[in-house]
Coordinates of C-alpha atoms in Angstrom, one line a residue:
Chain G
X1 CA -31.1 12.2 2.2
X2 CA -29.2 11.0 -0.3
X3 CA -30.3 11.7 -3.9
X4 CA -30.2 8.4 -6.6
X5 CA -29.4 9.2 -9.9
X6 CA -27.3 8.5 -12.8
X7 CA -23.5 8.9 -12.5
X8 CA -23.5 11.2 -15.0
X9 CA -26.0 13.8 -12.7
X10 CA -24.1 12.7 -9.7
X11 CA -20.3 13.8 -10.7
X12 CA -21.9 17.3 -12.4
X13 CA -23.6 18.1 -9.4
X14 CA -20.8 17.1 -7.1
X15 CA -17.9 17.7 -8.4
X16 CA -16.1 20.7 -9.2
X17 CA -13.1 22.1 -11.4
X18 CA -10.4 23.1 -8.8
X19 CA -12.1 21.0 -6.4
X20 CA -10.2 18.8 -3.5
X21 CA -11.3 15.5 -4.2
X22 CA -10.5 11.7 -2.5
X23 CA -11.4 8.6 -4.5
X24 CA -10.8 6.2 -1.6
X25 CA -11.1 2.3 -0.8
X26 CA -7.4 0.7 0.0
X27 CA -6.8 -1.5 -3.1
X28 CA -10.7 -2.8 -2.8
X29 CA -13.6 -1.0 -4.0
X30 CA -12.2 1.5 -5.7
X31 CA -14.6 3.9 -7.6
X32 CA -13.0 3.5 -11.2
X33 CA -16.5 4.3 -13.0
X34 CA -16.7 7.6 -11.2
X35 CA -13.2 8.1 -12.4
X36 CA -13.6 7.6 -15.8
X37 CA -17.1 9.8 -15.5
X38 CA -14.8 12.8 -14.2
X39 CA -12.6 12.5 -17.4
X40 CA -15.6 12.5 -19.3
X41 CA -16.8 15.8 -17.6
X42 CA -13.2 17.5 -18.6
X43 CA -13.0 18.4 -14.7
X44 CA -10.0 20.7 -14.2
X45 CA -7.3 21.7 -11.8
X46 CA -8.6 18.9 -8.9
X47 CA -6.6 18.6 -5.6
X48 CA -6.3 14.1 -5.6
X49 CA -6.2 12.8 -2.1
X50 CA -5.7 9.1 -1.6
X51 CA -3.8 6.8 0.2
X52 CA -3.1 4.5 -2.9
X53 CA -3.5 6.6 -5.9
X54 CA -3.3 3.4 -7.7
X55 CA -4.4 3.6 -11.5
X56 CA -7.5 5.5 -11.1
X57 CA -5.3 8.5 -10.1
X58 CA -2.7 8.2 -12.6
X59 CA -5.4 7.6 -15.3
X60 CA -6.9 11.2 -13.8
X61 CA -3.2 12.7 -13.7
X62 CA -2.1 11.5 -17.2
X63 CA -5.2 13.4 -18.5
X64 CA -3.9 16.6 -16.8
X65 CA -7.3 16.6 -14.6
X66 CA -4.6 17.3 -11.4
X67 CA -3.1 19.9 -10.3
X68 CA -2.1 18.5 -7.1
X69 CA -2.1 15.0 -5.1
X70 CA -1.6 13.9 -2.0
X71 CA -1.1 10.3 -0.6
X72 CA 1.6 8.3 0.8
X73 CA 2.2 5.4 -1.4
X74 CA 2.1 6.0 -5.4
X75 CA 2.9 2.5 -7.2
X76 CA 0.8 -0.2 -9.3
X77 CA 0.9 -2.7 -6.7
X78 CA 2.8 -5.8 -6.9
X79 CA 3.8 -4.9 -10.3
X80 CA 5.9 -1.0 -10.1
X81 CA 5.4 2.4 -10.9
X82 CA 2.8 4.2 -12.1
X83 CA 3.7 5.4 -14.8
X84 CA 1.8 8.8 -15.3
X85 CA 2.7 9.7 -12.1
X86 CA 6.3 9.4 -12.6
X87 CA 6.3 11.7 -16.2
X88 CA 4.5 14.2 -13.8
X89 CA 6.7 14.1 -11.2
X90 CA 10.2 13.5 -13.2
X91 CA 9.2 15.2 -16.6
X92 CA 6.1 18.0 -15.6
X93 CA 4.4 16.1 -18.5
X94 CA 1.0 16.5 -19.4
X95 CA 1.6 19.1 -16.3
X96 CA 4.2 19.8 -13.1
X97 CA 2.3 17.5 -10.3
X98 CA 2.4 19.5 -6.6
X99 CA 2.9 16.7 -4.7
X100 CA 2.1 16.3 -0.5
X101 CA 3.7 13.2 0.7
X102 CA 2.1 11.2 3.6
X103 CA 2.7 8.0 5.3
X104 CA 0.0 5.4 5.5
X105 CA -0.2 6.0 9.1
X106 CA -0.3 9.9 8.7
X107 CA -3.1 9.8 6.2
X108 CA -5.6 7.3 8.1
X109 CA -5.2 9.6 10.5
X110 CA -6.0 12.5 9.3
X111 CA -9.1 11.2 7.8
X112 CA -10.3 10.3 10.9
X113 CA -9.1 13.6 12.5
X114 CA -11.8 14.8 9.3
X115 CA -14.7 12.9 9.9
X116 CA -14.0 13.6 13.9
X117 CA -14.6 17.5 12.8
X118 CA -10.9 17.9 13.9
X119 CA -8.4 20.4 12.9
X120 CA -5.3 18.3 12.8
X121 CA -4.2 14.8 13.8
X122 CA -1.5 13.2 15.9
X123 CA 0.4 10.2 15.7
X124 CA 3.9 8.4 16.8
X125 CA 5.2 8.5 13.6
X126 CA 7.5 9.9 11.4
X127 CA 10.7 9.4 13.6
X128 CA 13.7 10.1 12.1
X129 CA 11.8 9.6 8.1
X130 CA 12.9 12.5 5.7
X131 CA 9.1 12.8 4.9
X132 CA 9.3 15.6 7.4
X133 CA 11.6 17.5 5.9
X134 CA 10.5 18.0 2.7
X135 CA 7.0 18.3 3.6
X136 CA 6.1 21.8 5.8
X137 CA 2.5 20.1 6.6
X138 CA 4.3 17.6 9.1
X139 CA 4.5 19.1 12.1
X140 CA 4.7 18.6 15.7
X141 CA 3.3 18.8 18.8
X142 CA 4.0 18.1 22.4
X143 CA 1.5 16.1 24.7
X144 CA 0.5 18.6 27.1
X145 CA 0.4 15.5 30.4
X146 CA 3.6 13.8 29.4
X147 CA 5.8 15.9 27.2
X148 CA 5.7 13.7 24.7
X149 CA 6.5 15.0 21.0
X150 CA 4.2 13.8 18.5
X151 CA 3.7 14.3 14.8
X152 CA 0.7 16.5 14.0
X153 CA -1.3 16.4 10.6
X154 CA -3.9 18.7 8.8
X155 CA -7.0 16.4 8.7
X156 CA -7.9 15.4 5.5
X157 CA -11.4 17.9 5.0
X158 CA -11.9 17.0 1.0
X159 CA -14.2 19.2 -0.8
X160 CA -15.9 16.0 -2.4
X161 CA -15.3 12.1 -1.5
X162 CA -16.2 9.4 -3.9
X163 CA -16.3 5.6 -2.5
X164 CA -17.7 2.4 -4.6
X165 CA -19.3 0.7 -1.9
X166 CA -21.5 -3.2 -2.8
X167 CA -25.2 -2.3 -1.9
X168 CA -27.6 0.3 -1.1
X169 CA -31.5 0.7 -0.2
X170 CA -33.6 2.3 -1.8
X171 CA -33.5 5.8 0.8
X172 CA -29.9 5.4 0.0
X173 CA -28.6 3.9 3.1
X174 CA -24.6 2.4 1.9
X175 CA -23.7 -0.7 2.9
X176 CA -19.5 -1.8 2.7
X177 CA -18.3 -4.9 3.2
X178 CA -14.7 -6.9 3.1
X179 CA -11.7 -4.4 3.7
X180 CA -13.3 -0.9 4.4
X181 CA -10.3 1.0 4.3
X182 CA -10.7 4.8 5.0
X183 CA -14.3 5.0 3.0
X184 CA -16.4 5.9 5.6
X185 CA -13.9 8.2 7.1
X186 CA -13.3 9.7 3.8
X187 CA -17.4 10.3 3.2
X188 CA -17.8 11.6 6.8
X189 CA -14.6 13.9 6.4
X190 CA -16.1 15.9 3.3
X191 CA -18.9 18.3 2.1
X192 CA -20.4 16.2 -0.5
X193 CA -20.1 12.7 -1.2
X194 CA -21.0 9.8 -3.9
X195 CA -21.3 6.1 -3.9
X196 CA -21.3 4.1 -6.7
X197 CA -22.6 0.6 -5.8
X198 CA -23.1 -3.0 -7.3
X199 CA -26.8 -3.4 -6.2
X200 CA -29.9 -1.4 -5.0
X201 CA -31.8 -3.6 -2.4
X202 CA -35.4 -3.5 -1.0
X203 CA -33.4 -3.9 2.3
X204 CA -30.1 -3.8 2.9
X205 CA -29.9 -6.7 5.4
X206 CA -26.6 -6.3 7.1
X207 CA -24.6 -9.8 8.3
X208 CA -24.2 -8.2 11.5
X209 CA -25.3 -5.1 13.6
X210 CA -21.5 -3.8 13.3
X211 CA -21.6 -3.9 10.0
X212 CA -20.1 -0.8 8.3
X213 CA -23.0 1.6 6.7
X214 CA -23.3 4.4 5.7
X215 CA -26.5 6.1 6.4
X216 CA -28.5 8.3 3.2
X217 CA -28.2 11.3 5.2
X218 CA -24.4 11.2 5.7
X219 CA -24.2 10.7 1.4
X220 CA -24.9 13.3 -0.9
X221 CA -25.2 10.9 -4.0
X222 CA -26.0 7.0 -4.4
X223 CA -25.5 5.9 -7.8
X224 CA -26.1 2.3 -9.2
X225 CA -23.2 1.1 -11.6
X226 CA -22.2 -2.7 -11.6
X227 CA -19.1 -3.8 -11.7
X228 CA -17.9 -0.2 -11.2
X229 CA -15.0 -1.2 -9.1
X230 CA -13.0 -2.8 -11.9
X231 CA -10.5 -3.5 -12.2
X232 CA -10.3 -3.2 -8.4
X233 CA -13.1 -5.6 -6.7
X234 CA -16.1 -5.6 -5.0
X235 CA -15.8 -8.3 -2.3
X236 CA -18.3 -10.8 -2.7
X237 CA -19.0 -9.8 -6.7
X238 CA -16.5 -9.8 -8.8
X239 CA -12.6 -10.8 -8.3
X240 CA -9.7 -7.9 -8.3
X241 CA -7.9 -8.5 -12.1
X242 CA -4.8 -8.8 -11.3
X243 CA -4.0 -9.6 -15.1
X244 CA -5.4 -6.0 -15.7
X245 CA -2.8 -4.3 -13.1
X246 CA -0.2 -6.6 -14.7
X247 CA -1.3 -5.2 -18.1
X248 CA -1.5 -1.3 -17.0
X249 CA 2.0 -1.0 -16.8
X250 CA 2.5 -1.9 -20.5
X251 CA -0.7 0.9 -21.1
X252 CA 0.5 3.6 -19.0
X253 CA 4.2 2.8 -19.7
X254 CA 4.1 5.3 -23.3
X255 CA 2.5 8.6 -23.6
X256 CA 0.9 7.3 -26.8
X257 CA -0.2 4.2 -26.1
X258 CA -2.1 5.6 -22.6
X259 CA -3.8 8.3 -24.8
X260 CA -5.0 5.9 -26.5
X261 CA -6.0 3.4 -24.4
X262 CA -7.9 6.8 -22.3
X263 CA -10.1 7.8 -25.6
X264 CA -11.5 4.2 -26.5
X265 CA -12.6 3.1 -22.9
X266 CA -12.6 6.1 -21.0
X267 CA -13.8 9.1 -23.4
X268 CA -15.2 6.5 -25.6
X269 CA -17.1 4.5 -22.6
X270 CA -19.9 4.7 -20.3
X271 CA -20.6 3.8 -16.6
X272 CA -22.9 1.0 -18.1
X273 CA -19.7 -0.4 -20.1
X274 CA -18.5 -1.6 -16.4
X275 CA -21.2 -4.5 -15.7
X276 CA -19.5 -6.6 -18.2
X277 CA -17.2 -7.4 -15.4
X278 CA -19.3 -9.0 -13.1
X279 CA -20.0 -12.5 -13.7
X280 CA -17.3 -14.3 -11.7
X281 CA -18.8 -14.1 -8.2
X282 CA -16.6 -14.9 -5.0
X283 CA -17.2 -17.9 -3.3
X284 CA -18.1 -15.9 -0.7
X285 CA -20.9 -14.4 -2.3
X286 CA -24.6 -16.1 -1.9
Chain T
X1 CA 20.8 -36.0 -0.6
X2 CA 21.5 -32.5 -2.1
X3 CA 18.6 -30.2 -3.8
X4 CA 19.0 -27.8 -6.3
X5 CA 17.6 -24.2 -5.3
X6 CA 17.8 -20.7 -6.8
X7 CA 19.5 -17.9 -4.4
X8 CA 16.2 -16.2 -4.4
X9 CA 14.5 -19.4 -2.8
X10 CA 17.5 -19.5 -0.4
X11 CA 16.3 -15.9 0.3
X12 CA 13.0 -16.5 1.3
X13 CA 13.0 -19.5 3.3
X14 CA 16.1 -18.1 5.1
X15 CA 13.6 -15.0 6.2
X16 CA 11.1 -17.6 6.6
X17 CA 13.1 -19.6 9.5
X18 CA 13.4 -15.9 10.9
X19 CA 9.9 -16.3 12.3
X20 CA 8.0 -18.0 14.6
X21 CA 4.9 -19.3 16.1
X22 CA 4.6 -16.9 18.6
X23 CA 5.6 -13.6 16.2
X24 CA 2.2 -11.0 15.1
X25 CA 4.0 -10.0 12.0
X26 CA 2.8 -6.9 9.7
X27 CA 3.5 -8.1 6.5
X28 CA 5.0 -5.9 3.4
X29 CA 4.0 -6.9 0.0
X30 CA 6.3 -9.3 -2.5
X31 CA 9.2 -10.8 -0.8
X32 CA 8.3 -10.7 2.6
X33 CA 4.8 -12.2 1.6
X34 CA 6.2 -15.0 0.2
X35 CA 8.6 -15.3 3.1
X36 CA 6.1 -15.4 6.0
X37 CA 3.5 -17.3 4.3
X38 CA 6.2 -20.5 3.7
X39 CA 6.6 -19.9 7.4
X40 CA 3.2 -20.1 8.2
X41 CA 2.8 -23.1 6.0
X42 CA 6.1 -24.9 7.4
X43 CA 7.4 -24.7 10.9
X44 CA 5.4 -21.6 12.4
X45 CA 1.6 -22.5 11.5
X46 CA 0.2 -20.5 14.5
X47 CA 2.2 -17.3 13.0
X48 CA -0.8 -14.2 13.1
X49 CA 0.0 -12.4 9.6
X50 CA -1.7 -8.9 9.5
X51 CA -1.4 -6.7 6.2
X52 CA -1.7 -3.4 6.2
X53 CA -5.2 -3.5 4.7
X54 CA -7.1 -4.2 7.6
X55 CA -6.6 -8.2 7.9
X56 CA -5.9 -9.8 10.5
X57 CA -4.7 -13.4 11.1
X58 CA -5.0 -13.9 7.2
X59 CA -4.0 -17.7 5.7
X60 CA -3.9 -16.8 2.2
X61 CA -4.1 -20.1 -0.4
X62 CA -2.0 -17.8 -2.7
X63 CA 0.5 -15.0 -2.1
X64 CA -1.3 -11.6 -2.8
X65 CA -0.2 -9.3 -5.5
X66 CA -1.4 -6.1 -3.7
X67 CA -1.9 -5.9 -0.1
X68 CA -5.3 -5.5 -0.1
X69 CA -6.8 -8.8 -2.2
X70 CA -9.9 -10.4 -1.8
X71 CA -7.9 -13.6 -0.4
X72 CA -6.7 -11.9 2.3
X73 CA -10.1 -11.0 4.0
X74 CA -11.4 -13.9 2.7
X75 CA -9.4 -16.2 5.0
X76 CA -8.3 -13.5 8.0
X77 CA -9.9 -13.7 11.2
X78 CA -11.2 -10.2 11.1
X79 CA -11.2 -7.6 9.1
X80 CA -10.6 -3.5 10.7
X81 CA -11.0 -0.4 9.0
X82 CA -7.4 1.4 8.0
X83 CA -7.2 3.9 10.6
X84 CA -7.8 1.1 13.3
X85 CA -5.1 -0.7 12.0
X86 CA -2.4 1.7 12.5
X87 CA -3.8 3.4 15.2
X88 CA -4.9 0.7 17.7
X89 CA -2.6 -2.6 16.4
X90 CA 0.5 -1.2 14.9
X91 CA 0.6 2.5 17.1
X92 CA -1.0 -0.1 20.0
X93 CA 2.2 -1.9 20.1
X94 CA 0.6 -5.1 19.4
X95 CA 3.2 -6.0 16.7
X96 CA 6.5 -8.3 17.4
X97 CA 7.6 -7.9 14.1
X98 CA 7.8 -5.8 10.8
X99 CA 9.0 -7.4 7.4
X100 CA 9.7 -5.3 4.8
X101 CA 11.2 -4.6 1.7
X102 CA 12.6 -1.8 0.2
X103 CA 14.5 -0.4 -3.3
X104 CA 17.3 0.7 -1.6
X105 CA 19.7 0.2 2.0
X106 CA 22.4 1.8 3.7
X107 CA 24.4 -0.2 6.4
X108 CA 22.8 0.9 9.4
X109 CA 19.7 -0.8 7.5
X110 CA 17.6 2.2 6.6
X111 CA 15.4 2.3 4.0
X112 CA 14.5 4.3 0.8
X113 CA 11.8 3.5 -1.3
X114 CA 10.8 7.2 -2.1
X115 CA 12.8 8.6 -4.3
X116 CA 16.4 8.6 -6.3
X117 CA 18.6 12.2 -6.3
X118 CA 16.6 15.2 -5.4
X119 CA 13.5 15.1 -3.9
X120 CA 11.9 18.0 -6.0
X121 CA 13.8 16.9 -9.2
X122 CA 13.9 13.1 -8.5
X123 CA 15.7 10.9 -11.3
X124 CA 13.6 7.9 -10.6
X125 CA 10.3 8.5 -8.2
X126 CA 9.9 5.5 -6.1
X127 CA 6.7 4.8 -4.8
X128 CA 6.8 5.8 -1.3
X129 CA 6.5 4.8 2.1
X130 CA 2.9 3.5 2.2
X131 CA 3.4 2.3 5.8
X132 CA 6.5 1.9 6.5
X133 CA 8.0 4.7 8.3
X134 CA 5.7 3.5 11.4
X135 CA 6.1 0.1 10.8
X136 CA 9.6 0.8 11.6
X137 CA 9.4 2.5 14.6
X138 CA 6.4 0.6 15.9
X139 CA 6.8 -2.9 15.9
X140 CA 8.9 -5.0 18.4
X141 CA 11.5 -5.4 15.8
X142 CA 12.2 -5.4 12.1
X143 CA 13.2 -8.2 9.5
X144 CA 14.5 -6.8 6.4
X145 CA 15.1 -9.0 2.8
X146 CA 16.0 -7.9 -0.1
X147 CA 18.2 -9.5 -2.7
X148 CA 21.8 -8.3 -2.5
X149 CA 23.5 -6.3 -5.4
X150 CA 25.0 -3.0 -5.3
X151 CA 21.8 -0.9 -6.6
X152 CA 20.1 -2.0 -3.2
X153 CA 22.9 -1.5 -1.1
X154 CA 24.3 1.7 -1.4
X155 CA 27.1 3.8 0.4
X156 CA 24.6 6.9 1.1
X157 CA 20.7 7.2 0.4
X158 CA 19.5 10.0 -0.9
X159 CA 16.3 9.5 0.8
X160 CA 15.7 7.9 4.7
X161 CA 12.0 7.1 4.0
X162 CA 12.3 4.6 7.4
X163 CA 14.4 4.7 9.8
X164 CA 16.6 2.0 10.8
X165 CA 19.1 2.6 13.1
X166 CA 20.4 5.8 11.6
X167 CA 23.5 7.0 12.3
X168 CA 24.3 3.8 14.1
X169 CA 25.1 3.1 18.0
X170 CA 22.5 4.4 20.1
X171 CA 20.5 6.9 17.5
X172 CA 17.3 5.1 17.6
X173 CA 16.6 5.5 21.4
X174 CA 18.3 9.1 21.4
X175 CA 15.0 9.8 18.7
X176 CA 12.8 8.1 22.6
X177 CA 12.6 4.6 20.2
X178 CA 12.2 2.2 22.5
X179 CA 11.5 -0.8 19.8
X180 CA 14.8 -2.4 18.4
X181 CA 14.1 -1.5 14.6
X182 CA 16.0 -3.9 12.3
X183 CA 17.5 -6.9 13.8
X184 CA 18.0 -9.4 11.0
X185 CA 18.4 -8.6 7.3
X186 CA 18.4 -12.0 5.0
X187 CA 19.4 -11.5 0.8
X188 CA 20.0 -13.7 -1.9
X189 CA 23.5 -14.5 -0.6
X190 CA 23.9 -14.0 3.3
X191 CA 22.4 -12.7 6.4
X192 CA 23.1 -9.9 8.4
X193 CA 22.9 -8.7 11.6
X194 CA 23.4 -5.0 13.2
X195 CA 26.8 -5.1 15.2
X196 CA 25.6 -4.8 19.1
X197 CA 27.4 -1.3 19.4
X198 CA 27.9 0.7 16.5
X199 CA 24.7 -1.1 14.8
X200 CA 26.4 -1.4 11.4
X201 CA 25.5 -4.4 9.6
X202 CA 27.9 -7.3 9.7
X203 CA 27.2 -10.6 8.2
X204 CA 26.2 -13.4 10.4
X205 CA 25.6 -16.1 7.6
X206 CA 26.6 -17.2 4.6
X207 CA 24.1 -19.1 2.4
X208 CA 26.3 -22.6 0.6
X209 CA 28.5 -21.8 -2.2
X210 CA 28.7 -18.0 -2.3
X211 CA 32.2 -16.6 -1.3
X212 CA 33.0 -14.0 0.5
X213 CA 34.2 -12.0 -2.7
X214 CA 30.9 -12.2 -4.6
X215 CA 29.3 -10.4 -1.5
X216 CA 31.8 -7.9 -1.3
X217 CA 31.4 -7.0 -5.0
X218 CA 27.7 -6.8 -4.6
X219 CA 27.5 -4.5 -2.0
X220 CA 28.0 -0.9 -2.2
X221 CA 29.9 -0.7 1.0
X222 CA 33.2 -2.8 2.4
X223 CA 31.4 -5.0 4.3
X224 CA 31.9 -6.6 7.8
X225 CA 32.0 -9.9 8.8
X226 CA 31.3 -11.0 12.3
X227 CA 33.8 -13.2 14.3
X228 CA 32.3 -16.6 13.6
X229 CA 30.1 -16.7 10.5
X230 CA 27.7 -19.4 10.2
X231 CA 27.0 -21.2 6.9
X232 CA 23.3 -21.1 6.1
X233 CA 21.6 -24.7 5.9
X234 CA 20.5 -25.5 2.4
X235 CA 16.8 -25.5 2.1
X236 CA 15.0 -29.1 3.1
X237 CA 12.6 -30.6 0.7
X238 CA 9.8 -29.7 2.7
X239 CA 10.7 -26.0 2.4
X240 CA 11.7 -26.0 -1.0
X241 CA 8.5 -27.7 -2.2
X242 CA 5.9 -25.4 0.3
X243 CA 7.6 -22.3 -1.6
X244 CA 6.9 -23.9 -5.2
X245 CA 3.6 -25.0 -4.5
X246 CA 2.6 -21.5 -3.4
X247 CA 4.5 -19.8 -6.1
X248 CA 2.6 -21.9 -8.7
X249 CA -0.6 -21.5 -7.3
X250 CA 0.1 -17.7 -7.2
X251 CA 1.4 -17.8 -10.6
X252 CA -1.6 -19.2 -11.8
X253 CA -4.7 -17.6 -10.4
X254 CA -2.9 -14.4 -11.0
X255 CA -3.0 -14.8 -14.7
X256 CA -6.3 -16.1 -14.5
X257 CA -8.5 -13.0 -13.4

């Protein structure tokens, strides 16, 4: 069973220094306040895994929380680089970066190959990509009916997983909605896990019987912070700020200027600091 | 009656003609966006746009900044998890055609978006390959823009992040590719086209009032030029004023949130 609690209890009891970690949700619900709770915490020498590291990794990176990442595709989308990821890649700054580089393809896949209890995964990829040569964890492997040669993967097995997710009941039972990404992968591919959601519901009342949950005894955490995808969204609460992306790069673009921006809404914040965000709901939502 | 137009429109509604009512395109963020929602909203309005994300048959009202917005589930038929995505549509071979973009492009039309000099001490880090290196080898066939200038298209990358046709002629199929991997590649200036043998690109199409110099100087190889190359028709007021509309509305509900 899931335990609910504060964010703050949640992230000390999950999370670890040195600790392989995924923050997932493909450009929606993306656990930001859980992010910013970690930097709190001054965890150390964490392994980042995530398709997207989008600018809840390079917040995490510029910090010098990492001392690894991988993914398999590291920009502020639409707008360019990140910014903190580049100083740690081309300059070692705050720290050198060990970097495993993925394809989208290769990474879905091995979170599935995770949650499936699976040592490694295949996939018809990789063909004549460089990825393979610089990184030794893409392999191959020939199908043993039609001598086939196939790219083989490590599955993704994360120490901890942290997904932001819209409702849960009160045993704890996560409900996800909209795109879904890799989340439930991600949860089921790891030892612990925490969501971060926008409600907690008498009953969860799922628009279909296919819908995507999550059930309390698969999550180690449930945690109730509003508007704790921003500036990413929560389908059906609140509106991804693109103006905020747009306005990261000018942030993240100077050492300075990112400090700063990190110790009046990060160190200087709290998870309830996020519910301010929610107010413009989709149309969608009822 | 003549229109005025900015080489950048004449790039996307060039790459926007490139489609058609039948194609299941995968969609790659910024340029081709724009390029196969104007088809969509022009002469291919049965087009099924999938992005990366999980949607499927999306309509977006505005072009998305990241591949993932709201906007795009909001008006795609249905919405599947990431893994499903690449594993049963694109690895499925369910997808005519890829579009994608890309920082940088050798002749033989593969693609780097990874990094710039050495891999472990890049000069610029790029962001990656997200999906790309399968989109290239899974779909039926790949459309490629990208405007044309001499940072883009270079001589020799120092990264293949996807693979087009390699080292030219029949590489693709000696890696057992069977799908065709880039057939069309539409810029700011002209189209090209992979030569049916040695695969090298050769331009097909030159968009009205660009010379055959100013390519040449913006492309960091000497460049072919097929037998009989067409002049591109000038955008139609219908196209030109789909690709406004949606640029403004973009515009404008970007800046809003």
């Amino acid at each position: 069973m899931a335990r609910i609690c504060t964010l703050s209890e949640a992230i000390e009891e999950n999370v670890r220094d040195g600790d392989s970690i995924a923050m997932e949700g493909f450009t929606h619900l993306i656990p930001y306040a859980a992010g910013h709770e970690i930097i709190r915490q001054d965890r150390k020498e964490l392994f980042l895994i995530r398709m997207t590291p989008d600018l809840i990794y390079d917040q995490l990176i510029g910090v010098g929380a990492a001392r690894g990442m991988k993914f398999s595709w590291g920009g502020n989308p639409g707008v360019g680089s990140l910014h903190r990821f580049r100083d740690a890649v081309e300059n070692q700054w705050p720290r050198p970066l060990e970097i495993e580089e993925h394809s989208h393809a290769a990474m879905a896949n091995a979170y599935e190959a995770g949650a499936a209890n699976l040592p490694f995964a295949m996939l018809r990829g990789y063909i004549g990509a460089d990825l393979a040569k610089v990184n030794p964890n893409i392999k191959s492997i020939t199908c043993p009916f039609t001598g086939e040669v196939l790219a083989a993967v490590p599955s993704i097995r994360p120490d901890v997983s942290i997904i932001h997710a819209q409702r849960a009941d009160r045993k704890g039972n996560v409900l996800i909605e909209g795109i879904s990404g890799v989340q439930k992968e991600a949860v089921l591919a790891a030892k612990r896990s925490i969501a971060t959601v926008e409600e907690i519901v008498d009953e969860l009342d799922p628009p279909s019987p296919n819908a995507v949950v999550l059930p309390t005894w698969a999550v180690s955490s449930v945690v109730h912070v509003p508007g704790g995808a921003f500036p990413s969204y929560a389908h059906g609460y609140y509106a991804r700020s693109n103006a905020f992306y747009i306005a990261w790069d000018k942030i993240a673009r100077d050492r300075d200027s990112f400090t700063a921006w990190i110790k009046e809404h990060v160190r200087g914040g709290k998870p309830e600091d996020f519910a301010r965000h929610v107010g413009k709901r989709s149309a969608k939502a009822a | 009656m003549s229109i005025e137009f900015t080489p950048t429109e004449m790039m996307t509604i060039a790459a926007a003609r490139a489609l058609t009512n039948d194609d299941v395109c995968f969609v790659g963020i910024g340029a081709p966006s724009a390029a196969c929602n104007v088809a969509r909203l022009t002469h291919a309005p049965d087009i099924t746009l999938i992005y990366e994300s999980g949607t499927i048959g999306t309509k977006p009202d505005v072009l998305p900044l990241s591949i993932g917005d709201g906007e795009l589930c909001d008006t795609a038929l249905c919405t599947v998890s990431v893994p499903e995505m690449f594993r049963y549509w694109l690895q499925g071979g369910r997808i005519t055609t890829g579009f994608l973009g890309g920082a940088q492009i050798d002749r033989f039309a593969n693609l780097n978006t990874t990094v710039v000099g050495d891999y472990d001490k890049p000069k610029v880090r790029l962001p990656g390959g997200g999906g790309a290196p399968e989109i290239a080898g899974n779909c039926g066939q790949i459309y490629i823009t990208m405007a044309l200038n001499k940072r883009g298209f270079v001589d020799h990358l120092d990264f293949i992040t996807s693979m087009g046709h390699g080292e030219g002629g029949d590489h693709r199929a000696g890696l057992g590719m069977k799908t065709k991997g880039p057939t069309r590649v539409i810029t700011d200036l002209c189209i090209f086209e992979p030569d049916a043998a040695t695969k090298e690109l050769t331009v097909v199409s030159i968009h009205s009032g660009v010379s055959r110099a100013t390519i040449e100087e913006n492309c960091g190889w000497p460049v072919r030029f097929a037998e009989t190359v067409a002049e591109t028709p000038v955008p139609t007021t219908a196209e030109i004023s789909v690709l406004r509309d949606i640029n403004a509305r973009t515009k404008k509900a970007h800046e809003a949130a």
